[in-house]
mmCIF file of N, CA, C and O in Angstrom:
data_model
loop_
_atom_site.group_PDB
_atom_site.id
_atom_site.type_symbol
_atom_site.label_atom_id
_atom_site.label_comp_id
_atom_site.label_asym_id
_atom_site.label_seq_id
_atom_site.Cartn_x
_atom_site.Cartn_y
_atom_site.Cartn_z
ATOM 1 N N UNK A 116 -6.021 15.953 61.504
ATOM 2 C CA UNK A 116 -5.935 17.004 60.507
ATOM 3 C C UNK A 116 -5.325 16.421 59.238
ATOM 4 O O UNK A 116 -4.293 15.773 59.277
ATOM 5 N N UNK A 117 -5.995 16.642 58.138
ATOM 6 C CA UNK A 117 -5.519 16.208 56.831
ATOM 7 C C UNK A 117 -5.292 17.425 55.962
ATOM 8 O O UNK A 117 -6.018 18.418 56.067
ATOM 9 N N UNK A 118 -4.312 17.319 55.079
ATOM 10 C CA UNK A 118 -4.012 18.409 54.166
ATOM 11 C C UNK A 118 -4.169 17.903 52.740
ATOM 12 O O UNK A 118 -3.613 16.866 52.378
ATOM 13 N N UNK A 119 -4.939 18.620 51.966
ATOM 14 C CA UNK A 119 -5.107 18.329 50.547
ATOM 15 C C UNK A 119 -4.690 19.564 49.765
ATOM 16 O O UNK A 119 -4.734 20.685 50.271
ATOM 17 N N UNK A 120 -4.331 19.350 48.521
ATOM 18 C CA UNK A 120 -4.061 20.461 47.611
ATOM 19 C C UNK A 120 -5.025 20.306 46.446
ATOM 20 O O UNK A 120 -5.071 19.255 45.802
ATOM 21 N N UNK A 121 -5.795 21.360 46.212
ATOM 22 C CA UNK A 121 -6.783 21.340 45.139
ATOM 23 C C UNK A 121 -6.259 22.065 43.913
ATOM 24 O O UNK A 121 -5.619 23.106 44.023
ATOM 25 N N UNK A 122 -6.551 21.506 42.745
ATOM 26 C CA UNK A 122 -6.147 22.087 41.469
ATOM 27 C C UNK A 122 -7.389 22.337 40.635
ATOM 28 O O UNK A 122 -8.239 21.465 40.491
ATOM 29 N N UNK A 123 -7.469 23.552 40.072
ATOM 30 C CA UNK A 123 -8.647 23.952 39.315
ATOM 31 C C UNK A 123 -8.287 24.178 37.848
ATOM 32 O O UNK A 123 -7.181 24.604 37.522
ATOM 33 N N UNK A 124 -9.273 23.908 36.991
ATOM 34 C CA UNK A 124 -9.080 24.130 35.555
ATOM 35 C C UNK A 124 -9.350 25.574 35.156
ATOM 36 O O UNK A 124 -8.973 25.980 34.064
ATOM 37 N N UNK A 125 -9.990 26.348 36.026
ATOM 38 C CA UNK A 125 -10.404 27.703 35.670
ATOM 39 C C UNK A 125 -9.786 28.730 36.607
ATOM 40 O O UNK A 125 -9.522 28.448 37.769
ATOM 41 N N UNK A 126 -9.593 29.931 36.087
ATOM 42 C CA UNK A 126 -9.154 31.074 36.876
ATOM 43 C C UNK A 126 -9.592 32.352 36.177
ATOM 44 O O UNK A 126 -9.887 32.348 34.984
ATOM 45 N N UNK A 127 -9.616 33.437 36.918
ATOM 46 C CA UNK A 127 -9.943 34.724 36.322
ATOM 47 C C UNK A 127 -8.687 35.524 35.978
ATOM 48 O O UNK A 127 -8.769 36.547 35.328
ATOM 49 N N UNK A 128 -7.522 35.036 36.376
ATOM 50 C CA UNK A 128 -6.274 35.764 36.145
ATOM 51 C C UNK A 128 -5.759 35.512 34.732
ATOM 52 O O UNK A 128 -5.616 34.371 34.296
ATOM 53 N N UNK A 129 -5.449 36.583 34.027
ATOM 54 C CA UNK A 129 -5.033 36.499 32.627
ATOM 55 C C UNK A 129 -3.694 35.789 32.475
ATOM 56 O O UNK A 129 -3.540 34.923 31.612
ATOM 57 N N UNK A 130 -2.721 36.139 33.321
ATOM 58 C CA UNK A 130 -1.391 35.530 33.157
ATOM 59 C C UNK A 130 -1.424 34.027 33.417
ATOM 60 O O UNK A 130 -0.683 33.264 32.814
ATOM 61 N N UNK A 131 -2.299 33.568 34.298
ATOM 62 C CA UNK A 131 -2.414 32.130 34.547
ATOM 63 C C UNK A 131 -3.047 31.422 33.354
ATOM 64 O O UNK A 131 -2.669 30.297 33.026
ATOM 65 N N UNK A 132 -3.989 32.062 32.710
ATOM 66 C CA UNK A 132 -4.603 31.457 31.523
ATOM 67 C C UNK A 132 -3.608 31.322 30.388
ATOM 68 O O UNK A 132 -3.702 30.416 29.573
ATOM 69 N N UNK A 133 -2.633 32.222 30.322
ATOM 70 C CA UNK A 133 -1.641 32.187 29.249
ATOM 71 C C UNK A 133 -0.499 31.228 29.577
ATOM 72 O O UNK A 133 -0.095 30.412 28.742
ATOM 73 N N UNK A 134 0.031 31.294 30.789
ATOM 74 C CA UNK A 134 1.236 30.544 31.138
ATOM 75 C C UNK A 134 0.982 29.099 31.557
ATOM 76 O O UNK A 134 1.818 28.232 31.310
ATOM 77 N N UNK A 135 -0.126 28.834 32.182
ATOM 78 C CA UNK A 135 -0.386 27.494 32.721
ATOM 79 C C UNK A 135 -1.092 26.653 31.667
ATOM 80 O O UNK A 135 -1.971 27.136 30.965
ATOM 81 N N UNK A 136 -0.720 25.397 31.590
ATOM 82 C CA UNK A 136 -1.285 24.530 30.558
ATOM 83 C C UNK A 136 -2.665 24.014 30.930
ATOM 84 O O UNK A 136 -3.667 24.545 30.494
ATOM 85 N N UNK A 137 -2.730 22.967 31.733
ATOM 86 C CA UNK A 137 -4.030 22.368 32.048
ATOM 87 C C UNK A 137 -4.646 22.997 33.283
ATOM 88 O O UNK A 137 -5.730 23.569 33.226
ATOM 89 N N UNK A 138 -3.966 22.888 34.403
ATOM 90 C CA UNK A 138 -4.501 23.436 35.653
ATOM 91 C C UNK A 138 -4.047 24.883 35.805
ATOM 92 O O UNK A 138 -2.885 25.205 35.640
ATOM 93 N N UNK A 139 -4.989 25.739 36.156
ATOM 94 C CA UNK A 139 -4.728 27.183 36.197
ATOM 95 C C UNK A 139 -4.575 27.729 37.606
ATOM 96 O O UNK A 139 -4.085 28.832 37.782
ATOM 97 N N UNK A 140 -5.006 26.966 38.618
ATOM 98 C CA UNK A 140 -5.002 27.486 39.979
ATOM 99 C C UNK A 140 -4.838 26.341 40.958
ATOM 100 O O UNK A 140 -5.246 25.212 40.681
ATOM 101 N N UNK A 141 -4.217 26.621 42.107
ATOM 102 C CA UNK A 141 -4.110 25.615 43.164
ATOM 103 C C UNK A 141 -4.351 26.290 44.510
ATOM 104 O O UNK A 141 -4.157 27.496 44.657
ATOM 105 N N UNK A 142 -4.783 25.471 45.475
ATOM 106 C CA UNK A 142 -5.100 26.001 46.803
ATOM 107 C C UNK A 142 -4.923 24.901 47.838
ATOM 108 O O UNK A 142 -5.342 23.765 47.609
ATOM 109 N N UNK A 143 -4.302 25.218 48.976
ATOM 110 C CA UNK A 143 -4.220 24.226 50.057
ATOM 111 C C UNK A 143 -5.543 24.140 50.802
ATOM 112 O O UNK A 143 -6.246 25.132 50.980
ATOM 113 N N UNK A 144 -5.870 22.920 51.227
ATOM 114 C CA UNK A 144 -7.120 22.663 51.930
ATOM 115 C C UNK A 144 -6.788 21.893 53.199
ATOM 116 O O UNK A 144 -6.124 20.861 53.136
ATOM 117 N N UNK A 145 -7.241 22.391 54.340
ATOM 118 C CA UNK A 145 -7.017 21.726 55.615
ATOM 119 C C UNK A 145 -8.355 21.184 56.090
ATOM 120 O O UNK A 145 -9.338 21.919 56.193
ATOM 121 N N UNK A 146 -8.385 19.872 56.363
ATOM 122 C CA UNK A 146 -9.615 19.213 56.793
ATOM 123 C C UNK A 146 -9.460 18.787 58.240
ATOM 124 O O UNK A 146 -8.524 18.067 58.587
ATOM 125 N N UNK A 147 -10.367 19.265 59.080
ATOM 126 C CA UNK A 147 -10.431 18.874 60.483
ATOM 127 C C UNK A 147 -11.843 18.360 60.732
ATOM 128 O O UNK A 147 -12.810 19.112 60.585
ATOM 129 N N UNK A 148 -11.958 17.077 61.092
ATOM 130 C CA UNK A 148 -13.244 16.396 61.302
ATOM 131 C C UNK A 148 -14.061 16.465 60.013
ATOM 132 O O UNK A 148 -13.616 15.979 58.986
ATOM 133 N N UNK A 149 -15.220 17.099 60.034
ATOM 134 C CA UNK A 149 -16.061 17.180 58.843
ATOM 135 C C UNK A 149 -15.987 18.557 58.190
ATOM 136 O O UNK A 149 -16.681 18.821 57.232
ATOM 137 N N UNK A 150 -15.169 19.442 58.708
ATOM 138 C CA UNK A 150 -15.024 20.794 58.186
ATOM 139 C C UNK A 150 -13.739 20.919 57.379
ATOM 140 O O UNK A 150 -12.726 20.328 57.716
ATOM 141 N N UNK A 151 -13.786 21.712 56.342
ATOM 142 C CA UNK A 151 -12.611 21.971 55.509
ATOM 143 C C UNK A 151 -12.442 23.470 55.349
ATOM 144 O O UNK A 151 -13.419 24.221 55.306
ATOM 145 N N UNK A 152 -11.193 23.899 55.281
ATOM 146 C CA UNK A 152 -10.880 25.310 55.042
ATOM 147 C C UNK A 152 -10.030 25.375 53.788
ATOM 148 O O UNK A 152 -8.945 24.801 53.732
ATOM 149 N N UNK A 153 -10.544 26.071 52.777
ATOM 150 C CA UNK A 153 -9.795 26.291 51.536
ATOM 151 C C UNK A 153 -9.152 27.660 51.650
ATOM 152 O O UNK A 153 -9.837 28.664 51.854
ATOM 153 N N UNK A 154 -7.830 27.708 51.529
ATOM 154 C CA UNK A 154 -7.119 28.980 51.569
ATOM 155 C C UNK A 154 -6.935 29.454 50.133
ATOM 156 O O UNK A 154 -6.080 28.979 49.415
ATOM 157 N N UNK A 155 -7.779 30.407 49.745
ATOM 158 C CA UNK A 155 -7.827 30.895 48.375
ATOM 159 C C UNK A 155 -6.887 32.090 48.219
ATOM 160 O O UNK A 155 -7.025 33.088 48.922
ATOM 161 N N UNK A 156 -5.933 31.976 47.293
ATOM 162 C CA UNK A 156 -5.016 33.067 46.991
ATOM 163 C C UNK A 156 -5.726 34.010 46.021
ATOM 164 O O UNK A 156 -6.052 33.638 44.899
ATOM 165 N N UNK A 157 -5.970 35.250 46.466
ATOM 166 C CA UNK A 157 -6.648 36.233 45.634
ATOM 167 C C UNK A 157 -5.637 37.161 44.980
ATOM 168 O O UNK A 157 -5.651 37.360 43.766
ATOM 169 N N UNK A 158 -4.766 37.745 45.779
ATOM 170 C CA UNK A 158 -3.650 38.551 45.282
ATOM 171 C C UNK A 158 -2.544 38.501 46.334
ATOM 172 O O UNK A 158 -2.745 37.931 47.397
ATOM 173 N N UNK A 159 -1.361 39.074 46.064
ATOM 174 C CA UNK A 159 -0.252 38.928 47.011
ATOM 175 C C UNK A 159 -0.533 39.412 48.427
ATOM 176 O O UNK A 159 0.113 38.972 49.357
ATOM 177 N N UNK A 160 -1.489 40.281 48.613
ATOM 178 C CA UNK A 160 -1.766 40.785 49.947
ATOM 179 C C UNK A 160 -3.072 40.253 50.532
ATOM 180 O O UNK A 160 -3.480 40.663 51.603
ATOM 181 N N UNK A 161 -3.733 39.346 49.820
ATOM 182 C CA UNK A 161 -5.038 38.892 50.289
ATOM 183 C C UNK A 161 -5.183 37.380 50.125
ATOM 184 O O UNK A 161 -5.194 36.860 49.013
ATOM 185 N N UNK A 162 -5.304 36.694 51.253
ATOM 186 C CA UNK A 162 -5.578 35.266 51.304
ATOM 187 C C UNK A 162 -6.937 35.112 51.993
ATOM 188 O O UNK A 162 -7.126 35.606 53.099
ATOM 189 N N UNK A 163 -7.857 34.435 51.351
ATOM 190 C CA UNK A 163 -9.204 34.280 51.893
ATOM 191 C C UNK A 163 -9.389 32.837 52.356
ATOM 192 O O UNK A 163 -9.136 31.902 51.601
ATOM 193 N N UNK A 164 -9.810 32.675 53.596
ATOM 194 C CA UNK A 164 -10.113 31.349 54.131
ATOM 195 C C UNK A 164 -11.602 31.078 53.917
ATOM 196 O O UNK A 164 -12.456 31.802 54.408
ATOM 197 N N UNK A 165 -11.899 30.021 53.171
ATOM 198 C CA UNK A 165 -13.279 29.669 52.856
ATOM 199 C C UNK A 165 -13.631 28.396 53.619
ATOM 200 O O UNK A 165 -12.998 27.362 53.414
ATOM 201 N N UNK A 166 -14.608 28.488 54.507
ATOM 202 C CA UNK A 166 -15.046 27.324 55.270
ATOM 203 C C UNK A 166 -16.088 26.558 54.473
ATOM 204 O O UNK A 166 -17.109 27.127 54.067
ATOM 205 N N UNK A 167 -15.814 25.277 54.236
ATOM 206 C CA UNK A 167 -16.744 24.408 53.526
ATOM 207 C C UNK A 167 -16.839 23.086 54.276
ATOM 208 O O UNK A 167 -16.019 22.786 55.135
ATOM 209 N N UNK A 168 -17.855 22.307 53.930
ATOM 210 C CA UNK A 168 -17.965 20.966 54.489
ATOM 211 C C UNK A 168 -17.194 20.002 53.597
ATOM 212 O O UNK A 168 -16.910 20.303 52.429
ATOM 213 N N UNK A 169 -16.882 18.860 54.144
ATOM 214 C CA UNK A 169 -16.154 17.859 53.368
ATOM 215 C C UNK A 169 -16.980 17.406 52.162
ATOM 216 O O UNK A 169 -16.445 17.107 51.102
ATOM 217 N N UNK A 170 -18.286 17.412 52.314
ATOM 218 C CA UNK A 170 -19.170 17.035 51.218
ATOM 219 C C UNK A 170 -19.084 18.023 50.047
ATOM 220 O O UNK A 170 -19.249 17.642 48.888
ATOM 221 N N UNK A 171 -18.837 19.288 50.344
ATOM 222 C CA UNK A 171 -18.741 20.302 49.288
ATOM 223 C C UNK A 171 -17.536 20.076 48.382
ATOM 224 O O UNK A 171 -17.534 20.517 47.222
ATOM 225 N N UNK A 172 -16.514 19.399 48.874
ATOM 226 C CA UNK A 172 -15.353 19.091 48.034
ATOM 227 C C UNK A 172 -15.747 18.129 46.914
ATOM 228 O O UNK A 172 -15.182 18.184 45.820
ATOM 229 N N UNK A 173 -16.729 17.263 47.167
ATOM 230 C CA UNK A 173 -17.218 16.360 46.118
ATOM 231 C C UNK A 173 -17.916 17.152 45.007
ATOM 232 O O UNK A 173 -17.817 16.801 43.833
ATOM 233 N N UNK A 174 -18.597 18.217 45.389
ATOM 234 C CA UNK A 174 -19.220 19.088 44.377
ATOM 235 C C UNK A 174 -18.174 19.795 43.532
ATOM 236 O O UNK A 174 -18.359 19.970 42.334
ATOM 237 N N UNK A 175 -17.085 20.218 44.165
ATOM 238 C CA UNK A 175 -16.028 20.884 43.408
ATOM 239 C C UNK A 175 -15.384 19.936 42.399
ATOM 240 O O UNK A 175 -14.952 20.377 41.332
ATOM 241 N N UNK A 176 -15.330 18.654 42.712
ATOM 242 C CA UNK A 176 -14.794 17.672 41.764
ATOM 243 C C UNK A 176 -15.614 17.634 40.484
ATOM 244 O O UNK A 176 -15.077 17.446 39.401
ATOM 245 N N UNK A 177 -16.912 17.835 40.601
ATOM 246 C CA UNK A 177 -17.776 17.840 39.421
ATOM 247 C C UNK A 177 -17.491 19.037 38.513
ATOM 248 O O UNK A 177 -17.777 19.001 37.326
ATOM 249 N N UNK A 178 -16.940 20.106 39.087
ATOM 250 C CA UNK A 178 -16.629 21.301 38.319
ATOM 251 C C UNK A 178 -15.172 21.368 37.891
ATOM 252 O O UNK A 178 -14.671 22.439 37.551
ATOM 253 N N UNK A 179 -14.470 20.243 37.928
ATOM 254 C CA UNK A 179 -13.121 20.190 37.381
ATOM 255 C C UNK A 179 -11.991 20.300 38.382
ATOM 256 O O UNK A 179 -10.835 20.358 37.980
ATOM 257 N N UNK A 180 -12.270 20.339 39.664
ATOM 258 C CA UNK A 180 -11.209 20.378 40.662
ATOM 259 C C UNK A 180 -10.648 18.975 40.868
ATOM 260 O O UNK A 180 -11.377 17.994 40.826
ATOM 261 N N UNK A 181 -9.343 18.901 41.113
ATOM 262 C CA UNK A 181 -8.665 17.649 41.434
ATOM 263 C C UNK A 181 -7.998 17.838 42.786
ATOM 264 O O UNK A 181 -7.367 18.873 43.029
ATOM 265 N N UNK A 182 -8.129 16.853 43.671
ATOM 266 C CA UNK A 182 -7.565 16.961 45.016
ATOM 267 C C UNK A 182 -6.513 15.881 45.220
ATOM 268 O O UNK A 182 -6.753 14.709 44.953
ATOM 269 N N UNK A 183 -5.338 16.299 45.707
ATOM 270 C CA UNK A 183 -4.232 15.403 46.002
ATOM 271 C C UNK A 183 -3.954 15.494 47.501
ATOM 272 O O UNK A 183 -3.811 16.594 48.043
ATOM 273 N N UNK A 184 -3.849 14.343 48.155
ATOM 274 C CA UNK A 184 -3.552 14.337 49.586
ATOM 275 C C UNK A 184 -2.069 14.609 49.790
ATOM 276 O O UNK A 184 -1.221 14.028 49.129
ATOM 277 N N UNK A 185 -1.772 15.515 50.711
ATOM 278 C CA UNK A 185 -0.392 15.851 51.057
ATOM 279 C C UNK A 185 -0.111 15.213 52.405
ATOM 280 O O UNK A 185 -0.732 15.547 53.400
ATOM 281 N N UNK A 186 0.823 14.280 52.428
ATOM 282 C CA UNK A 186 1.038 13.451 53.614
ATOM 283 C C UNK A 186 1.902 14.101 54.677
ATOM 284 O O UNK A 186 1.938 13.626 55.802
ATOM 285 N N UNK A 187 2.603 15.144 54.356
ATOM 286 C CA UNK A 187 3.451 15.797 55.356
ATOM 287 C C UNK A 187 2.645 16.868 56.086
ATOM 288 O O UNK A 187 1.565 17.247 55.670
ATOM 289 N N UNK A 188 3.186 17.388 57.161
ATOM 290 C CA UNK A 188 2.482 18.385 57.960
ATOM 291 C C UNK A 188 2.627 19.792 57.406
ATOM 292 O O UNK A 188 3.334 20.043 56.438
ATOM 293 N N UNK A 189 1.951 20.713 58.058
ATOM 294 C CA UNK A 189 2.042 22.125 57.693
ATOM 295 C C UNK A 189 3.389 22.680 58.121
ATOM 296 O O UNK A 189 3.881 22.366 59.195
ATOM 297 N N UNK A 190 3.953 23.542 57.291
ATOM 298 C CA UNK A 190 5.198 24.183 57.690
ATOM 299 C C UNK A 190 4.915 25.473 58.451
ATOM 300 O O UNK A 190 5.705 25.892 59.280
ATOM 301 N N UNK A 191 3.789 26.109 58.165
ATOM 302 C CA UNK A 191 3.404 27.354 58.830
ATOM 303 C C UNK A 191 2.052 27.149 59.488
ATOM 304 O O UNK A 191 1.124 26.650 58.876
ATOM 305 N N UNK A 192 1.948 27.531 60.738
ATOM 306 C CA UNK A 192 0.660 27.415 61.433
ATOM 307 C C UNK A 192 -0.273 28.565 61.068
ATOM 308 O O UNK A 192 -1.465 28.391 60.932
ATOM 309 N N UNK A 193 0.261 29.771 60.894
ATOM 310 C CA UNK A 193 -0.537 30.933 60.536
ATOM 311 C C UNK A 193 -0.341 31.211 59.049
ATOM 312 O O UNK A 193 0.612 31.862 58.655
ATOM 313 N N UNK A 194 -1.234 30.695 58.234
ATOM 314 C CA UNK A 194 -1.058 30.825 56.793
ATOM 315 C C UNK A 194 -1.503 32.189 56.263
ATOM 316 O O UNK A 194 -1.226 32.518 55.122
ATOM 317 N N UNK A 195 -2.170 32.987 57.070
ATOM 318 C CA UNK A 195 -2.609 34.297 56.589
ATOM 319 C C UNK A 195 -1.456 35.289 56.488
ATOM 320 O O UNK A 195 -1.581 36.309 55.820
ATOM 321 N N UNK A 196 -0.321 35.010 57.119
ATOM 322 C CA UNK A 196 0.831 35.907 57.058
ATOM 323 C C UNK A 196 1.852 35.527 55.994
ATOM 324 O O UNK A 196 2.916 36.115 55.932
ATOM 325 N N UNK A 197 1.553 34.554 55.176
ATOM 326 C CA UNK A 197 2.489 34.144 54.128
ATOM 327 C C UNK A 197 2.390 35.125 52.973
ATOM 328 O O UNK A 197 1.313 35.397 52.455
ATOM 329 N N UNK A 198 3.529 35.659 52.576
ATOM 330 C CA UNK A 198 3.580 36.598 51.450
ATOM 331 C C UNK A 198 4.114 35.868 50.230
ATOM 332 O O UNK A 198 5.241 35.391 50.237
ATOM 333 N N UNK A 199 3.296 35.773 49.195
ATOM 334 C CA UNK A 199 3.676 35.095 47.961
ATOM 335 C C UNK A 199 3.118 35.875 46.780
ATOM 336 O O UNK A 199 2.163 36.643 46.920
ATOM 337 N N UNK A 200 3.701 35.668 45.615
ATOM 338 C CA UNK A 200 3.256 36.373 44.412
ATOM 339 C C UNK A 200 2.237 35.579 43.603
ATOM 340 O O UNK A 200 1.474 36.155 42.838
ATOM 341 N N UNK A 201 2.248 34.241 43.742
ATOM 342 C CA UNK A 201 1.330 33.403 42.987
ATOM 343 C C UNK A 201 0.692 32.366 43.911
ATOM 344 O O UNK A 201 1.158 32.149 45.027
ATOM 345 N N UNK A 202 -0.331 31.715 43.395
ATOM 346 C CA UNK A 202 -0.986 30.665 44.181
ATOM 347 C C UNK A 202 -0.059 29.476 44.383
ATOM 348 O O UNK A 202 -0.116 28.818 45.424
ATOM 349 N N UNK A 203 0.818 29.213 43.438
ATOM 350 C CA UNK A 203 1.756 28.095 43.573
ATOM 351 C C UNK A 203 2.785 28.400 44.658
ATOM 352 O O UNK A 203 3.087 27.537 45.494
ATOM 353 N N UNK A 204 3.309 29.607 44.689
ATOM 354 C CA UNK A 204 4.252 29.981 45.748
ATOM 355 C C UNK A 204 3.581 29.915 47.112
ATOM 356 O O UNK A 204 4.185 29.455 48.085
ATOM 357 N N UNK A 205 2.347 30.350 47.194
ATOM 358 C CA UNK A 205 1.613 30.288 48.457
ATOM 359 C C UNK A 205 1.439 28.844 48.913
ATOM 360 O O UNK A 205 1.701 28.514 50.070
ATOM 361 N N UNK A 206 1.024 27.974 48.021
ATOM 362 C CA UNK A 206 0.805 26.570 48.356
ATOM 363 C C UNK A 206 2.107 25.897 48.749
ATOM 364 O O UNK A 206 2.159 25.112 49.702
ATOM 365 N N UNK A 207 3.183 26.200 48.039
ATOM 366 C CA UNK A 207 4.487 25.627 48.371
ATOM 367 C C UNK A 207 4.936 26.062 49.757
ATOM 368 O O UNK A 207 5.466 25.259 50.525
ATOM 369 N N UNK A 208 4.725 27.311 50.111
ATOM 370 C CA UNK A 208 5.134 27.795 51.436
ATOM 371 C C UNK A 208 4.280 27.202 52.546
ATOM 372 O O UNK A 208 4.785 26.933 53.632
ATOM 373 N N UNK A 209 3.017 26.989 52.300
ATOM 374 C CA UNK A 209 2.165 26.353 53.299
ATOM 375 C C UNK A 209 2.635 24.925 53.552
ATOM 376 O O UNK A 209 2.693 24.470 54.690
ATOM 377 N N UNK A 210 3.008 24.231 52.484
ATOM 378 C CA UNK A 210 3.402 22.827 52.600
ATOM 379 C C UNK A 210 4.885 22.633 52.911
ATOM 380 O O UNK A 210 5.293 21.520 53.231
ATOM 381 N N UNK A 211 5.689 23.680 52.792
ATOM 382 C CA UNK A 211 7.112 23.560 53.075
ATOM 383 C C UNK A 211 7.915 22.986 51.926
ATOM 384 O O UNK A 211 8.998 22.437 52.124
ATOM 385 N N UNK A 212 7.436 23.112 50.702
ATOM 386 C CA UNK A 212 8.151 22.624 49.517
ATOM 387 C C UNK A 212 9.100 23.721 49.058
ATOM 388 O O UNK A 212 8.691 24.855 48.853
ATOM 389 N N UNK A 213 10.376 23.367 48.882
ATOM 390 C CA UNK A 213 11.383 24.378 48.538
ATOM 391 C C UNK A 213 11.998 24.179 47.154
ATOM 392 O O UNK A 213 13.069 24.683 46.883
ATOM 393 N N UNK A 214 11.328 23.472 46.279
ATOM 394 C CA UNK A 214 11.817 23.265 44.914
ATOM 395 C C UNK A 214 11.620 24.549 44.112
ATOM 396 O O UNK A 214 10.500 25.035 43.972
ATOM 397 N N UNK A 215 12.687 25.067 43.563
ATOM 398 C CA UNK A 215 12.616 26.318 42.805
ATOM 399 C C UNK A 215 11.969 26.115 41.445
ATOM 400 O O UNK A 215 11.313 27.009 40.927
ATOM 401 N N UNK A 216 12.132 24.932 40.861
ATOM 402 C CA UNK A 216 11.635 24.712 39.504
ATOM 403 C C UNK A 216 10.121 24.486 39.436
ATOM 404 O O UNK A 216 9.581 24.353 38.350
ATOM 405 N N UNK A 217 9.442 24.473 40.543
ATOM 406 C CA UNK A 217 7.976 24.352 40.543
ATOM 407 C C UNK A 217 7.388 25.765 40.500
ATOM 408 O O UNK A 217 7.435 26.495 41.476
ATOM 409 N N UNK A 218 6.838 26.138 39.335
ATOM 410 C CA UNK A 218 6.298 27.489 39.165
ATOM 411 C C UNK A 218 4.861 27.512 38.668
ATOM 412 O O UNK A 218 4.234 28.556 38.653
ATOM 413 N N UNK A 219 4.339 26.357 38.227
ATOM 414 C CA UNK A 219 2.967 26.297 37.732
ATOM 415 C C UNK A 219 2.201 25.209 38.492
ATOM 416 O O UNK A 219 2.815 24.316 39.079
ATOM 417 N N UNK A 220 0.876 25.265 38.478
ATOM 418 C CA UNK A 220 0.109 24.206 39.127
ATOM 419 C C UNK A 220 0.383 22.828 38.527
ATOM 420 O O UNK A 220 0.392 21.823 39.236
ATOM 421 N N UNK A 221 0.633 22.766 37.219
ATOM 422 C CA UNK A 221 0.942 21.488 36.585
ATOM 423 C C UNK A 221 2.245 20.890 37.136
ATOM 424 O O UNK A 221 2.322 19.686 37.389
ATOM 425 N N UNK A 222 3.252 21.720 37.324
ATOM 426 C CA UNK A 222 4.531 21.247 37.870
ATOM 427 C C UNK A 222 4.366 20.797 39.313
ATOM 428 O O UNK A 222 4.973 19.806 39.733
ATOM 429 N N UNK A 223 3.552 21.500 40.080
ATOM 430 C CA UNK A 223 3.293 21.104 41.464
ATOM 431 C C UNK A 223 2.559 19.771 41.513
ATOM 432 O O UNK A 223 2.881 18.903 42.343
ATOM 433 N N UNK A 224 1.607 19.571 40.633
ATOM 434 C CA UNK A 224 0.882 18.299 40.579
ATOM 435 C C UNK A 224 1.812 17.148 40.203
ATOM 436 O O UNK A 224 1.755 16.071 40.796
ATOM 437 N N UNK A 225 2.701 17.376 39.229
ATOM 438 C CA UNK A 225 3.679 16.334 38.860
ATOM 439 C C UNK A 225 4.593 16.006 40.031
ATOM 440 O O UNK A 225 4.928 14.849 40.264
ATOM 441 N N UNK A 226 5.015 17.015 40.788
ATOM 442 C CA UNK A 226 5.887 16.792 41.947
ATOM 443 C C UNK A 226 5.172 15.981 43.019
ATOM 444 O O UNK A 226 5.769 15.090 43.637
ATOM 445 N N UNK A 227 3.904 16.259 43.259
ATOM 446 C CA UNK A 227 3.169 15.558 44.304
ATOM 447 C C UNK A 227 2.817 14.120 43.915
ATOM 448 O O UNK A 227 2.674 13.266 44.762
ATOM 449 N N UNK A 228 2.663 13.896 42.613
ATOM 450 C CA UNK A 228 2.385 12.523 42.175
ATOM 451 C C UNK A 228 3.675 11.747 42.112
ATOM 452 O O UNK A 228 3.751 10.603 42.232
#
């Protein structure tokens, strides 16, 4: 099992377009064999698991997504029960990152690099 964190340049949320600089959205991705599951944060009460193939992640790269490998394990096995207000809080809780100063996708990307 591999864990990646994907960062997107686009979002439909107004506050993310205003507050976030380059990357507007992030999502944890769990890869098992040739299958990948993208956990998409829609709103605080709705997390959508999107099943894709590993090859489809290459297509997302063409549309501006950036993927960073996360070398540590999952902190939560059941990610559908995580309650968060933003996609960054959701991703941090899935990965077990407890840094308070990480509030935007750009800050999360800097922390992971």
